[in-house]
Amino acid sequence: MFNQIDFGKRVREFRTRNNFSQRETALMIGVSEQAVSKWENGECLPDVYNLKLLAQVLRVSVDSLLDTEIQTEKLVETIMIGGAAFEIIEKPKTILAGKILYAKDFPSGEKFNSAIDGLSEDEKQTAFGKLAECALPVYDINLSVNFWLAVKYRAYGFVREVLTEEQPDGVDVFKNPASLYIRAYTGKETAQLISRERCEIWELFAYIRDYFMPAHGFEMAQNGAQELEVFDTFEHKSGYAYMPVVKK
């Protein structure tokens, strides 16, 4: 059953994930700051037009705001370092599909890396265009497989989450097992941790592995779960780093 209070909590969660204030959110939608506050407090709901705008601004689907999708992640704990949030989450098994390159198919690590860099946007979009039953909301994901192991075991993919393994010819599928993850966002607070004004998602992996994990009692998971760069804009200018871990 739809719950107005829970709706407000989801709005607040997605807003804070994007590092937006209530005022900034209101300005982008064209409503008052008080209206956003009332939505978050569960006092009232946005009309259909503002609901659609709210979802666009917060970079999620309307279904996510209304909680009519299957929830795929469970927040276990949030650890703050300065102003940066590192979330410990439980993520169920997922199916990822798109274009995946395997190092074993290339004569050397250099050739493998060159193939990754040389994969054109048209090739990626051709694979994405064939996908069956994409999960909502749709995010572009860079998948790093076994990059902490020797080169011959590695793979790299440009994928999206889908709901079925049954995909058309020309689409590669990777089944990612359930795992505990550390999740961090590429905001200005995390960038400051690596002495940058802004950072790429991949730059957070080294910080998480070398500094965050040892300090908080985590180590890399060995269950087949992989590193994920989950972009929340089409321009790939921001998004989330997902590092699979276990608690020591």
Tab-separated table of C-alpha atoms in Angstrom:
chain	number	residue	atom	x	y	z
A	1	MET	CA	0.000	0.000	0.000
A	2	PHE	CA	1.296	3.483	-0.876
A	3	ASN	CA	2.476	5.420	2.165
A	4	GLN	CA	2.728	9.215	1.970
A	5	ILE	CA	5.283	9.425	4.799
A	6	ASP	CA	7.527	6.842	3.130
A	7	PHE	CA	7.230	8.765	-0.138
A	8	GLY	CA	8.599	11.839	1.620
A	9	LYS	CA	11.497	9.830	3.036
A	10	ARG	CA	12.384	8.590	-0.464
A	11	VAL	CA	12.314	12.140	-1.835
A	12	ARG	CA	14.674	13.260	0.947
A	13	GLU	CA	16.990	10.280	0.360
A	14	PHE	CA	17.267	10.856	-3.390
A	15	ARG	CA	17.707	14.617	-2.870
A	16	THR	CA	20.569	14.164	-0.406
A	17	ARG	CA	22.203	11.567	-2.682
A	18	ASN	CA	22.378	14.297	-5.306
A	19	ASN	CA	23.707	16.823	-2.770
A	20	PHE	CA	20.781	19.153	-3.488
A	21	SER	CA	19.271	21.446	-0.874
A	22	GLN	CA	15.498	21.793	-0.651
A	23	ARG	CA	15.862	25.268	-2.138
A	24	GLU	CA	17.932	24.028	-5.103
A	25	THR	CA	15.418	21.245	-5.754
A	26	ALA	CA	12.526	23.689	-5.612
A	27	LEU	CA	14.205	26.110	-8.036
A	28	MET	CA	14.823	23.362	-10.610
A	29	ILE	CA	11.189	22.249	-10.477
A	30	GLY	CA	9.674	25.724	-10.236
A	31	VAL	CA	7.924	25.372	-6.891
A	32	SER	CA	8.467	26.902	-3.471
A	33	GLU	CA	10.974	25.545	-0.973
A	34	GLN	CA	8.017	25.043	1.380
A	35	ALA	CA	6.391	22.724	-1.171
A	36	VAL	CA	9.462	20.462	-1.231
A	37	SER	CA	9.562	20.515	2.575
A	38	LYS	CA	5.900	19.447	2.742
A	39	TRP	CA	6.519	16.594	0.296
A	40	GLU	CA	9.444	15.338	2.359
A	41	ASN	CA	7.497	15.615	5.616
A	42	GLY	CA	4.618	13.617	4.146
A	43	GLU	CA	2.170	16.513	4.505
A	44	CYS	CA	1.116	16.456	0.850
A	45	LEU	CA	2.014	15.012	-2.541
A	46	PRO	CA	3.144	16.711	-5.776
A	47	ASP	CA	0.704	16.754	-8.663
A	48	VAL	CA	1.390	14.513	-11.655
A	49	TYR	CA	3.318	17.196	-13.560
A	50	ASN	CA	5.575	18.068	-10.616
A	51	LEU	CA	6.043	14.386	-9.782
A	52	LYS	CA	7.516	13.840	-13.257
A	53	LEU	CA	9.768	16.901	-12.913
A	54	LEU	CA	10.856	15.796	-9.440
A	55	ALA	CA	11.924	12.396	-10.786
A	56	GLN	CA	13.890	14.051	-13.600
A	57	VAL	CA	15.657	16.430	-11.220
A	58	LEU	CA	16.541	13.629	-8.784
A	59	ARG	CA	17.641	11.373	-11.681
A	60	VAL	CA	15.374	8.476	-10.779
A	61	SER	CA	12.211	6.987	-12.243
A	62	VAL	CA	8.735	7.939	-11.083
A	63	ASP	CA	8.342	4.289	-10.071
A	64	SER	CA	11.333	4.648	-7.744
A	65	LEU	CA	9.739	7.648	-6.022
A	66	LEU	CA	6.418	5.844	-5.685
A	67	ASP	CA	8.144	2.611	-4.621
A	68	THR	CA	6.374	0.568	-7.294
A	69	GLU	CA	9.604	-1.121	-8.394
A	70	ILE	CA	11.379	-3.988	-6.717
A	71	GLN	CA	13.958	-2.481	-4.382
A	72	THR	CA	17.370	-3.896	-5.200
A	73	GLU	CA	19.615	-2.546	-2.449
A	74	LYS	CA	19.484	-2.380	1.347
A	75	LEU	CA	21.404	0.278	3.259
A	76	VAL	CA	23.188	-1.288	6.244
A	77	GLU	CA	25.299	1.588	7.546
A	78	THR	CA	26.572	5.036	6.569
A	79	ILE	CA	30.118	6.036	7.573
A	80	MET	CA	31.004	9.715	7.267
A	81	ILE	CA	34.544	10.926	6.577
A	82	GLY	CA	34.507	14.684	6.719
A	83	GLY	CA	31.454	15.529	4.655
A	84	ALA	CA	31.731	12.434	2.438
A	85	ALA	CA	29.289	9.552	2.901
A	86	PHE	CA	30.399	5.942	2.426
A	87	GLU	CA	27.402	3.617	2.456
A	88	ILE	CA	27.590	-0.064	3.324
A	89	ILE	CA	24.875	-1.790	1.309
A	90	GLU	CA	23.578	-5.274	0.634
A	91	LYS	CA	23.041	-5.714	-3.096
A	92	PRO	CA	21.217	-8.812	-4.401
A	93	LYS	CA	22.367	-10.745	-7.447
A	94	THR	CA	21.950	-8.796	-10.655
A	95	ILE	CA	22.111	-9.512	-14.359
A	96	LEU	CA	24.280	-7.129	-16.378
A	97	ALA	CA	24.239	-7.027	-20.161
A	98	GLY	CA	25.925	-5.080	-22.929
A	99	LYS	CA	29.429	-5.259	-24.408
A	100	ILE	CA	32.053	-7.153	-22.370
A	101	LEU	CA	35.707	-7.732	-23.332
A	102	TYR	CA	37.718	-10.584	-21.759
A	103	ALA	CA	41.509	-10.367	-21.433
A	104	LYS	CA	41.880	-14.076	-22.280
A	105	ASP	CA	40.712	-13.253	-25.804
A	106	PHE	CA	43.688	-10.938	-26.437
A	107	PRO	CA	47.406	-11.776	-26.898
A	108	SER	CA	48.555	-9.352	-24.172
A	109	GLY	CA	47.371	-7.004	-21.457
A	110	GLU	CA	48.318	-4.056	-23.656
A	111	LYS	CA	46.095	-5.308	-26.488
A	112	PHE	CA	43.253	-5.848	-24.014
A	113	ASN	CA	43.563	-2.307	-22.628
A	114	SER	CA	43.770	-0.880	-26.147
A	115	ALA	CA	40.585	-2.726	-27.101
A	116	ILE	CA	38.780	-1.216	-24.106
A	117	ASP	CA	39.933	2.301	-25.013
A	118	GLY	CA	39.166	1.743	-28.694
A	119	LEU	CA	35.590	0.536	-28.271
A	120	SER	CA	33.470	3.171	-29.978
A	121	GLU	CA	30.364	4.812	-28.583
A	122	ASP	CA	28.434	3.433	-31.564
A	123	GLU	CA	29.413	-0.129	-30.601
A	124	LYS	CA	28.266	0.438	-27.027
A	125	GLN	CA	24.983	2.011	-28.070
A	126	THR	CA	24.332	-0.769	-30.585
A	127	ALA	CA	24.578	-3.304	-27.771
A	128	PHE	CA	22.424	-1.174	-25.462
A	129	GLY	CA	19.819	-0.813	-28.184
A	130	LYS	CA	19.353	-4.590	-28.314
A	131	LEU	CA	18.859	-5.105	-24.562
A	132	ALA	CA	15.711	-6.876	-23.429
A	133	GLU	CA	13.919	-5.867	-20.222
A	134	CYS	CA	16.184	-3.191	-18.761
A	135	ALA	CA	15.774	-2.579	-15.028
A	136	LEU	CA	14.504	0.843	-14.000
A	137	PRO	CA	15.886	3.413	-13.576
A	138	VAL	CA	18.312	2.810	-16.449
A	139	TYR	CA	21.966	3.533	-15.639
A	140	ASP	CA	25.082	3.063	-17.756
A	141	ILE	CA	27.565	0.884	-15.841
A	142	ASN	CA	31.268	0.238	-16.357
A	143	LEU	CA	31.993	-3.264	-15.058
A	144	SER	CA	35.523	-4.173	-13.883
A	145	VAL	CA	35.969	-7.934	-13.500
A	146	ASN	CA	38.874	-9.257	-11.403
A	147	PHE	CA	40.975	-6.118	-11.805
A	148	TRP	CA	42.708	-6.946	-8.524
A	149	LEU	CA	43.950	-10.234	-10.039
A	150	ALA	CA	46.445	-11.041	-12.804
A	151	VAL	CA	45.643	-9.567	-16.218
A	152	LYS	CA	44.628	-12.900	-17.802
A	153	TYR	CA	41.634	-13.172	-15.414
A	154	ARG	CA	40.266	-9.717	-16.138
A	155	ALA	CA	37.316	-8.430	-18.138
A	156	TYR	CA	35.799	-5.025	-18.713
A	157	GLY	CA	32.238	-4.248	-19.717
A	158	PHE	CA	29.933	-1.431	-20.749
A	159	VAL	CA	26.627	-2.713	-19.407
A	160	ARG	CA	23.201	-1.992	-17.972
A	161	GLU	CA	21.164	-3.971	-15.468
A	162	VAL	CA	18.509	-6.196	-17.029
A	163	LEU	CA	15.798	-8.477	-15.671
A	164	THR	CA	16.484	-11.534	-17.808
A	165	GLU	CA	19.477	-13.547	-19.025
A	166	GLU	CA	17.669	-14.139	-22.317
A	167	GLN	CA	19.275	-11.472	-24.485
A	168	PRO	CA	19.597	-11.133	-28.280
A	169	ASP	CA	22.665	-12.203	-30.257
A	170	GLY	CA	25.489	-9.713	-29.971
A	171	VAL	CA	24.764	-8.945	-26.313
A	172	ASP	CA	27.115	-10.217	-23.592
A	173	VAL	CA	25.682	-11.198	-20.189
A	174	PHE	CA	27.363	-11.180	-16.774
A	175	LYS	CA	25.658	-12.569	-13.663
A	176	ASN	CA	26.828	-10.585	-10.640
A	177	PRO	CA	26.241	-12.426	-7.323
A	178	ALA	CA	24.751	-10.929	-4.195
A	179	SER	CA	27.325	-9.144	-2.079
A	180	LEU	CA	28.069	-6.533	0.516
A	181	TYR	CA	29.338	-3.340	-1.129
A	182	ILE	CA	30.854	-0.027	-0.155
A	183	ARG	CA	29.139	2.700	-2.183
A	184	ALA	CA	30.454	6.251	-2.606
A	185	TYR	CA	29.335	9.180	-4.772
A	186	THR	CA	31.521	11.499	-6.850
A	187	GLY	CA	30.525	14.680	-5.031
A	188	LYS	CA	32.792	17.517	-3.985
A	189	GLU	CA	33.155	15.992	-0.508
A	190	THR	CA	34.644	12.738	-1.814
A	191	ALA	CA	36.801	14.638	-4.321
A	192	GLN	CA	38.348	16.589	-1.460
A	193	LEU	CA	39.503	13.311	0.129
A	194	ILE	CA	41.837	12.797	-2.830
A	195	SER	CA	42.770	16.491	-2.999
A	196	ARG	CA	40.739	17.213	-6.114
A	197	GLU	CA	37.972	19.676	-6.965
A	198	ARG	CA	36.125	16.880	-8.728
A	199	CYS	CA	36.855	13.213	-9.303
A	200	GLU	CA	35.981	10.380	-11.621
A	201	ILE	CA	34.246	7.291	-10.266
A	202	TRP	CA	37.256	5.037	-10.889
A	203	GLU	CA	39.420	7.291	-8.730
A	204	LEU	CA	37.305	6.400	-5.691
A	205	PHE	CA	38.186	2.697	-5.964
A	206	ALA	CA	41.814	3.289	-4.945
A	207	TYR	CA	40.777	5.447	-1.984
A	208	ILE	CA	38.229	2.874	-0.816
A	209	ARG	CA	40.673	-0.036	-1.161
A	210	ASP	CA	43.802	1.654	0.221
A	211	TYR	CA	42.368	3.857	2.975
A	212	PHE	CA	38.699	3.280	3.783
A	213	MET	CA	38.702	-0.521	3.887
A	214	PRO	CA	41.726	-0.988	6.196
A	215	ALA	CA	40.494	1.761	8.535
A	216	HIS	CA	37.027	0.223	8.922
A	217	GLY	CA	37.752	-3.504	8.872
A	218	PHE	CA	36.805	-4.512	5.327
A	219	GLU	CA	38.564	-6.583	2.672
A	220	MET	CA	37.794	-7.455	-0.933
A	221	ALA	CA	34.991	-9.975	-1.483
A	222	GLN	CA	36.001	-13.233	-3.159
A	223	ASN	CA	32.482	-14.314	-4.145
A	224	GLY	CA	32.625	-13.166	-7.764
A	225	ALA	CA	31.025	-9.759	-7.142
A	226	GLN	CA	32.774	-7.036	-9.112
A	227	GLU	CA	33.577	-3.321	-9.086
A	228	LEU	CA	30.888	-1.143	-10.662
A	229	GLU	CA	30.927	2.437	-11.924
A	230	VAL	CA	27.244	3.417	-12.003
A	231	PHE	CA	26.713	6.707	-13.851
A	232	ASP	CA	23.730	8.879	-12.972
A	233	THR	CA	24.008	11.240	-15.960
A	234	PHE	CA	24.065	10.505	-19.667
A	235	GLU	CA	27.288	12.535	-19.929
A	236	HIS	CA	28.976	10.201	-17.394
A	237	LYS	CA	30.139	13.183	-15.340
A	238	SER	CA	29.033	11.777	-11.985
A	239	GLY	CA	27.845	8.603	-10.322
A	240	TYR	CA	28.535	5.887	-7.763
A	241	ALA	CA	31.511	3.632	-7.091
A	242	TYR	CA	30.536	0.152	-5.867
A	243	MET	CA	33.315	-1.914	-4.228
A	244	PRO	CA	32.449	-5.532	-3.222
A	245	VAL	CA	33.669	-6.299	0.314
A	246	VAL	CA	33.392	-8.561	3.336
A	247	LYS	CA	33.699	-7.555	6.968
A	248	LYS	CA	36.827	-8.922	8.646
